[in-house]
Amino acid sequence: MTKKKLLVNIFGPILSVVVLISIWQSIVVWGHIASYIAPKPLDAVRSVTSNWSTLAPLTWWTIKETVYGYLAGALLGAFLGVILSKIPLMQRVLYPLLILTQAIPIIALAPPLVMILGFGVMPKVVIVAWIVFFPVTVSVLDGLNHVDKDLLTLAKVFGANPLRRFVVLEMPAAVTQLFSGLKIGATYAVTGAIIGELAASSGSSLALYQRSASGALDAAGVYGTTLIMTAIGIVWFLLVVGVEFLATPWQRRSTARRWRRGAKPVLPNN
Amino acid sequence: MNNSTLLDLRGVSKTFGTTTALSPMDLEIERGSFVSIVGPSGCGKSTLFNVLSGLLRPDDGTITLEGNNVIGATGHVGYMLQKDLLVPWRTVLGNITLGARLKGKVTPENRELATGFAEKYGLGEFLNHYPSALSGGMRQRVALMRTLATNHQLLLLDEPFGALDAQTRFEMQQWLLQVWRDTERTVLFITHDVDEAVFLSDRVLVMSPRPGRVVDDLRVDLPRPRTLDTLVSPAFTELKARVLHQLHRERAV
């Protein structure tokens, strides 16, 4: 990457966020908007820091729900993708059910889950997994179904058994697709956790904290909570992008990373 | 069948429904020879390769490779297509050793062999490169190295240079001849290009469709190594004329 490109990549996003916050600040200040309707950005942040002792455990719960649900959903999604692609009968049997799961409004899923799983972490984890698994399944299925047929033929000529063909050729060939599903899932995961908290919480949670702040006309508290939720979503998405970056070096690099190299470096002849 | 025969086909035939893709065919291929197959689309060239590689089971006949019956078996020939089929997530080294990986683990010996091939044939600096960083000609070289690294005596090359531009193609042809001479393999080479067939081969088989069969078996006794001068020699032109004549006569019928 050139120096200029690096600068653009780092400062571009920072600049756009700064501009957004400035616009927010100027609208509130110059528009003389009452503090119980919309806070200044700094007030929203201050509301988070000054209530952090209350918010920290709630944030931690939301993170847990997001991460557990996401991991469960991603694993289930990938597994289903493989099953659907490898067993044609399953495509007939399972596909309608998969569509059905996504047609159910997530909010309507909460009451039965609460009845079965109670008010703890579990119903939220299930809701997140419920949302996340679908894009992963579709992308894995797509990836596996579009592996070059000639490549599979070649493997057969080389005498590879079906399991090796799958592990050595089909799985890596589907990785690019897999990550597009994982990224879509990552953006949905926090939303799922918050919906879960709204619909299946009795005690304290970020979502209920926000709701009571809203009831108390504490705009800074409302916006502050939103900032926390958004931050969880962004950090999680970036983590997934980071894993993709490490797992698929061939998409950006012309040579293998040093520690992944199978061959000793060959010095060019002078 | 004498001692120098590597591959021996007796009465090999294959039909798809009512189409005779391959009418009963006898064919002997000598060890270490370079044999090209030319013919129009649908003449059974690809069926022949699929039968030889074990992807298809012939309806009838016997196929003997190095004295063993290989009908219905796979994993006994090197195989290469016009598409290089390099996998983007493996480096050049990883692609050359793909055959070994598909059969199990890649051993240090596999790696050494692959590195040796790559260094000898101009890919040494690119061992750790991903295929996306390579040109079309280099990708085909890697694909051929991968075919060689499977260590099979018989290589089936199905229009390997079909997608390359004329200049790269000529370079690749000379390079292939060098590799073939060094490694003492036996090559069966499908092509549409009559020049290419005559330039490369010891023998050119002309096939014709409906039913797929060999209509001419031509010995090419041009001196080796073959160079640009070969391409403009009277003997070359004569042989080329004969192949073209055969192809066209068959088409006119």
Tab-separated table of C-alpha atoms in Angstrom, chain B:
chain	number	residue	atom	x	y	z
B	1	MET	CA	2.651	-55.149	-27.957
B	2	ASN	CA	6.375	-54.719	-27.606
B	3	ASN	CA	8.464	-53.549	-24.696
B	4	SER	CA	8.481	-49.900	-25.566
B	5	THR	CA	4.690	-49.692	-25.562
B	6	LEU	CA	3.439	-47.589	-22.657
B	7	LEU	CA	-0.253	-47.439	-23.426
B	8	ASP	CA	-2.241	-49.998	-25.336
B	9	LEU	CA	-5.903	-49.663	-26.315
B	10	ARG	CA	-7.748	-52.635	-27.839
B	11	GLY	CA	-11.249	-52.245	-29.219
B	12	VAL	CA	-12.106	-49.345	-26.890
B	13	SER	CA	-15.529	-47.897	-27.662
B	14	LYS	CA	-18.009	-45.553	-26.063
B	15	THR	CA	-21.509	-44.510	-27.050
B	16	PHE	CA	-23.809	-41.923	-25.521
B	17	GLY	CA	-27.382	-42.903	-26.332
B	18	THR	CA	-27.417	-43.197	-30.105
B	19	THR	CA	-24.196	-41.234	-30.640
B	20	THR	CA	-21.042	-43.230	-31.125
B	21	ALA	CA	-18.473	-40.997	-29.447
B	22	LEU	CA	-15.712	-43.533	-29.944
B	23	SER	CA	-15.958	-46.392	-32.397
B	24	PRO	CA	-13.854	-49.447	-31.489
B	25	MET	CA	-10.329	-48.123	-31.386
B	26	ASP	CA	-6.919	-49.761	-31.304
B	27	LEU	CA	-4.036	-47.539	-30.321
B	28	GLU	CA	-0.475	-48.076	-29.133
B	29	ILE	CA	1.530	-45.263	-27.634
B	30	GLU	CA	5.259	-45.675	-27.338
B	31	ARG	CA	6.974	-44.760	-24.077
B	32	GLY	CA	8.605	-41.351	-24.264
B	33	SER	CA	6.810	-40.275	-27.411
B	34	PHE	CA	4.903	-37.064	-28.081
B	35	VAL	CA	1.609	-37.774	-29.816
B	36	SER	CA	-0.899	-35.129	-30.893
B	37	ILE	CA	-4.545	-35.646	-31.675
B	38	VAL	CA	-6.274	-33.229	-34.043
B	39	GLY	CA	-9.841	-33.238	-35.228
B	40	PRO	CA	-12.983	-31.131	-35.300
B	41	SER	CA	-15.177	-30.677	-32.249
B	42	GLY	CA	-17.206	-33.757	-31.448
B	43	CYS	CA	-14.699	-36.201	-32.951
B	44	GLY	CA	-14.259	-38.011	-29.654
B	45	LYS	CA	-10.945	-36.495	-28.541
B	46	SER	CA	-12.256	-35.498	-25.164
B	47	THR	CA	-14.116	-38.780	-24.748
B	48	LEU	CA	-10.842	-40.566	-25.422
B	49	PHE	CA	-9.131	-38.513	-22.695
B	50	ASN	CA	-11.974	-39.091	-20.259
B	51	VAL	CA	-11.783	-42.826	-20.862
B	52	LEU	CA	-7.986	-42.837	-20.466
B	53	SER	CA	-8.076	-40.825	-17.259
B	54	GLY	CA	-10.792	-43.042	-15.785
B	55	LEU	CA	-13.548	-40.416	-15.695
B	56	LEU	CA	-15.572	-42.524	-18.113
B	57	ARG	CA	-15.830	-46.277	-18.363
B	58	PRO	CA	-15.658	-47.516	-21.972
B	59	ASP	CA	-18.468	-49.763	-23.202
B	60	ASP	CA	-15.992	-52.257	-24.511
B	61	GLY	CA	-12.311	-52.984	-24.953
B	62	THR	CA	-9.172	-53.030	-22.832
B	63	ILE	CA	-6.813	-50.265	-21.758
B	64	THR	CA	-3.376	-51.294	-20.576
B	65	LEU	CA	-0.976	-48.773	-19.076
B	66	GLU	CA	2.512	-50.027	-18.205
B	67	GLY	CA	1.103	-53.548	-18.267
B	68	ASN	CA	-1.802	-52.828	-15.906
B	69	ASN	CA	-5.476	-52.774	-16.762
B	70	VAL	CA	-6.648	-49.274	-15.825
B	71	ILE	CA	-10.288	-49.330	-16.905
B	72	GLY	CA	-12.481	-47.499	-14.409
B	73	ALA	CA	-9.537	-46.483	-12.226
B	74	THR	CA	-8.316	-42.939	-11.629
B	75	GLY	CA	-5.052	-41.473	-10.397
B	76	HIS	CA	-2.770	-42.994	-13.033
B	77	VAL	CA	-2.257	-40.094	-15.470
B	78	GLY	CA	-1.283	-36.442	-15.360
B	79	TYR	CA	-4.040	-34.265	-16.782
B	80	MET	CA	-4.111	-30.669	-17.898
B	81	LEU	CA	-6.768	-28.511	-19.503
B	82	GLN	CA	-6.961	-25.228	-21.382
B	83	LYS	CA	-8.163	-23.657	-18.142
B	84	ASP	CA	-5.169	-23.652	-15.831
B	85	LEU	CA	-7.394	-24.451	-12.815
B	86	LEU	CA	-4.893	-23.004	-10.378
B	87	VAL	CA	-6.503	-22.502	-6.986
B	88	PRO	CA	-6.247	-18.837	-5.943
B	89	TRP	CA	-5.674	-19.532	-2.253
B	90	ARG	CA	-2.560	-21.667	-2.732
B	91	THR	CA	0.801	-20.245	-3.750
B	92	VAL	CA	2.674	-21.440	-6.825
B	93	LEU	CA	4.374	-24.046	-4.641
B	94	GLY	CA	1.027	-25.009	-3.119
B	95	ASN	CA	-0.486	-25.403	-6.562
B	96	ILE	CA	2.356	-27.536	-7.865
B	97	THR	CA	1.987	-29.841	-4.860
B	98	LEU	CA	-1.826	-29.905	-5.111
B	99	GLY	CA	-1.793	-33.430	-6.532
B	100	ALA	CA	0.090	-34.695	-3.471
B	101	ARG	CA	-2.255	-32.812	-1.133
B	102	LEU	CA	-5.264	-34.393	-2.829
B	103	LYS	CA	-3.819	-37.823	-2.148
B	104	GLY	CA	-2.813	-37.067	1.461
B	105	LYS	CA	-0.116	-34.971	3.066
B	106	VAL	CA	2.421	-32.893	1.216
B	107	THR	CA	5.790	-34.333	2.220
B	108	PRO	CA	9.122	-32.469	2.221
B	109	GLU	CA	10.053	-34.645	-0.774
B	110	ASN	CA	6.984	-33.372	-2.661
B	111	ARG	CA	8.017	-29.823	-1.857
B	112	GLU	CA	11.587	-30.433	-2.908
B	113	LEU	CA	10.492	-31.946	-6.200
B	114	ALA	CA	8.110	-29.059	-6.851
B	115	THR	CA	10.755	-26.479	-5.954
B	116	GLY	CA	13.214	-28.238	-8.245
B	117	PHE	CA	10.802	-28.125	-11.186
B	118	ALA	CA	9.911	-24.504	-10.551
B	119	GLU	CA	13.515	-23.376	-10.302
B	120	LYS	CA	14.562	-25.311	-13.372
B	121	TYR	CA	11.773	-23.928	-15.522
B	122	GLY	CA	11.815	-20.256	-14.654
B	123	LEU	CA	9.331	-20.079	-11.797
B	124	GLY	CA	11.826	-20.156	-8.920
B	125	GLU	CA	11.260	-16.543	-7.922
B	126	PHE	CA	7.515	-17.031	-7.864
B	127	LEU	CA	7.211	-20.011	-5.532
B	128	ASN	CA	5.528	-17.935	-2.821
B	129	HIS	CA	3.351	-15.927	-5.209
B	130	TYR	CA	-0.367	-16.385	-5.485
B	131	PRO	CA	-1.631	-17.224	-8.994
B	132	SER	CA	-3.392	-13.848	-9.269
B	133	ALA	CA	0.048	-12.246	-9.547
B	134	LEU	CA	1.028	-14.356	-12.584
B	135	SER	CA	0.561	-13.864	-16.328
B	136	GLY	CA	-1.435	-16.330	-18.437
B	137	GLY	CA	1.699	-18.013	-19.762
B	138	MET	CA	3.180	-18.397	-16.289
B	139	ARG	CA	-0.074	-19.802	-14.962
B	140	GLN	CA	0.012	-22.482	-17.664
B	141	ARG	CA	3.592	-23.275	-16.701
B	142	VAL	CA	2.521	-23.767	-13.112
B	143	ALA	CA	-0.343	-25.976	-14.279
B	144	LEU	CA	2.100	-28.106	-16.271
B	145	MET	CA	4.473	-28.315	-13.279
B	146	ARG	CA	1.545	-29.525	-11.215
B	147	THR	CA	0.826	-32.167	-13.853
B	148	LEU	CA	4.476	-33.256	-13.867
B	149	ALA	CA	4.646	-33.347	-10.074
B	150	THR	CA	2.035	-36.090	-9.958
B	151	ASN	CA	4.893	-38.261	-11.228
B	152	HIS	CA	2.834	-40.133	-13.796
B	153	GLN	CA	4.557	-41.288	-16.940
B	154	LEU	CA	1.607	-40.475	-19.169
B	155	LEU	CA	0.504	-36.840	-19.464
B	156	LEU	CA	-2.805	-35.966	-21.092
B	157	LEU	CA	-2.769	-32.344	-22.235
B	158	ASP	CA	-6.100	-31.074	-23.547
B	159	GLU	CA	-5.484	-27.907	-25.575
B	160	PRO	CA	-3.264	-26.485	-22.853
B	161	PHE	CA	-2.209	-23.438	-24.883
B	162	GLY	CA	-5.569	-22.762	-26.522
B	163	ALA	CA	-6.196	-19.562	-24.585
B	164	LEU	CA	-2.766	-17.979	-25.064
B	165	ASP	CA	-1.797	-15.344	-27.626
B	166	ALA	CA	0.293	-16.522	-30.601
B	167	GLN	CA	3.644	-15.299	-29.311
B	168	THR	CA	3.260	-16.697	-25.806
B	169	ARG	CA	1.988	-19.881	-27.336
B	170	PHE	CA	5.141	-20.368	-29.402
B	171	GLU	CA	7.312	-19.764	-26.336
B	172	MET	CA	5.249	-22.247	-24.386
B	173	GLN	CA	5.528	-24.863	-27.130
B	174	GLN	CA	9.306	-24.690	-27.092
B	175	TRP	CA	9.308	-24.720	-23.331
B	176	LEU	CA	7.035	-27.769	-23.278
B	177	LEU	CA	9.378	-29.613	-25.646
B	178	GLN	CA	12.289	-28.845	-23.337
B	179	VAL	CA	10.376	-30.100	-20.305
B	180	TRP	CA	9.281	-33.210	-22.178
B	181	ARG	CA	12.860	-33.981	-23.256
B	182	ASP	CA	14.251	-33.433	-19.746
B	183	THR	CA	11.646	-35.427	-17.865
B	184	GLU	CA	11.274	-38.259	-20.395
B	185	ARG	CA	7.511	-38.360	-20.088
B	186	THR	CA	4.984	-39.562	-22.632
B	187	VAL	CA	2.608	-36.892	-23.887
B	188	LEU	CA	-0.815	-37.168	-25.484
B	189	PHE	CA	-1.719	-33.709	-26.712
B	190	ILE	CA	-5.103	-32.538	-27.993
B	191	THR	CA	-5.143	-29.456	-30.183
B	192	HIS	CA	-7.138	-27.713	-32.909
B	193	ASP	CA	-3.997	-26.136	-34.246
B	194	VAL	CA	-2.378	-28.199	-37.014
B	195	ASP	CA	0.863	-26.210	-36.868
B	196	GLU	CA	1.116	-26.897	-33.175
B	197	ALA	CA	0.459	-30.621	-33.651
B	198	VAL	CA	3.112	-31.066	-36.337
B	199	PHE	CA	5.632	-28.812	-34.618
B	200	LEU	CA	5.511	-30.652	-31.303
B	201	SER	CA	4.907	-34.274	-32.156
B	202	ASP	CA	6.494	-37.542	-33.112
B	203	ARG	CA	3.104	-38.659	-34.309
B	204	VAL	CA	-0.129	-36.914	-35.272
B	205	LEU	CA	-3.450	-38.727	-35.076
B	206	VAL	CA	-6.265	-37.221	-37.148
B	207	MET	CA	-9.714	-38.012	-35.820
B	208	SER	CA	-13.121	-37.578	-37.398
B	209	PRO	CA	-16.594	-37.480	-35.892
B	210	ARG	CA	-19.721	-39.601	-36.239
B	211	PRO	CA	-18.486	-42.095	-35.327
B	212	GLY	CA	-15.379	-40.839	-33.529
B	213	ARG	CA	-12.358	-42.647	-34.946
B	214	VAL	CA	-8.732	-42.212	-36.032
B	215	VAL	CA	-8.593	-41.659	-39.813
B	216	ASP	CA	-4.887	-40.977	-40.178
B	217	ASP	CA	-1.800	-41.797	-38.165
B	218	LEU	CA	1.104	-39.689	-39.295
B	219	ARG	CA	4.745	-40.046	-38.318
B	220	VAL	CA	6.606	-36.729	-37.963
B	221	ASP	CA	10.295	-37.256	-38.531
B	222	LEU	CA	11.382	-33.641	-38.370
B	223	PRO	CA	14.731	-33.263	-36.592
B	224	ARG	CA	14.816	-32.159	-32.969
B	225	PRO	CA	15.307	-29.769	-31.308
B	226	ARG	CA	12.660	-27.929	-33.249
B	227	THR	CA	13.005	-24.211	-33.787
B	228	LEU	CA	11.566	-21.365	-35.802
B	229	ASP	CA	13.353	-22.834	-38.824
B	230	THR	CA	11.335	-26.012	-38.424
B	231	LEU	CA	8.162	-24.029	-38.953
B	232	VAL	CA	9.254	-22.806	-42.399
B	233	SER	CA	10.971	-25.965	-43.653
B	234	PRO	CA	9.488	-27.716	-46.721
B	235	ALA	CA	9.134	-30.983	-44.789
B	236	PHE	CA	6.997	-29.215	-42.162
B	237	THR	CA	4.773	-27.669	-44.814
B	238	GLU	CA	4.331	-31.018	-46.500
B	239	LEU	CA	3.251	-32.730	-43.283
B	240	LYS	CA	0.945	-29.873	-42.398
B	241	ALA	CA	-0.644	-30.067	-45.845
B	242	ARG	CA	-1.322	-33.744	-45.375
B	243	VAL	CA	-3.002	-33.223	-41.996
B	244	LEU	CA	-5.076	-30.323	-43.307
B	245	HIS	CA	-6.060	-32.399	-46.314
B	246	GLN	CA	-7.203	-35.227	-44.060
B	247	LEU	CA	-9.196	-32.887	-41.846
B	248	HIS	CA	-10.920	-31.256	-44.786
B	249	ARG	CA	-11.640	-34.407	-46.691
B	250	GLU	CA	-13.316	-35.783	-43.638
B	251	ARG	CA	-15.314	-32.619	-43.189
B	252	ALA	CA	-16.399	-32.472	-46.827
B	253	VAL	CA	-17.970	-35.944	-46.676
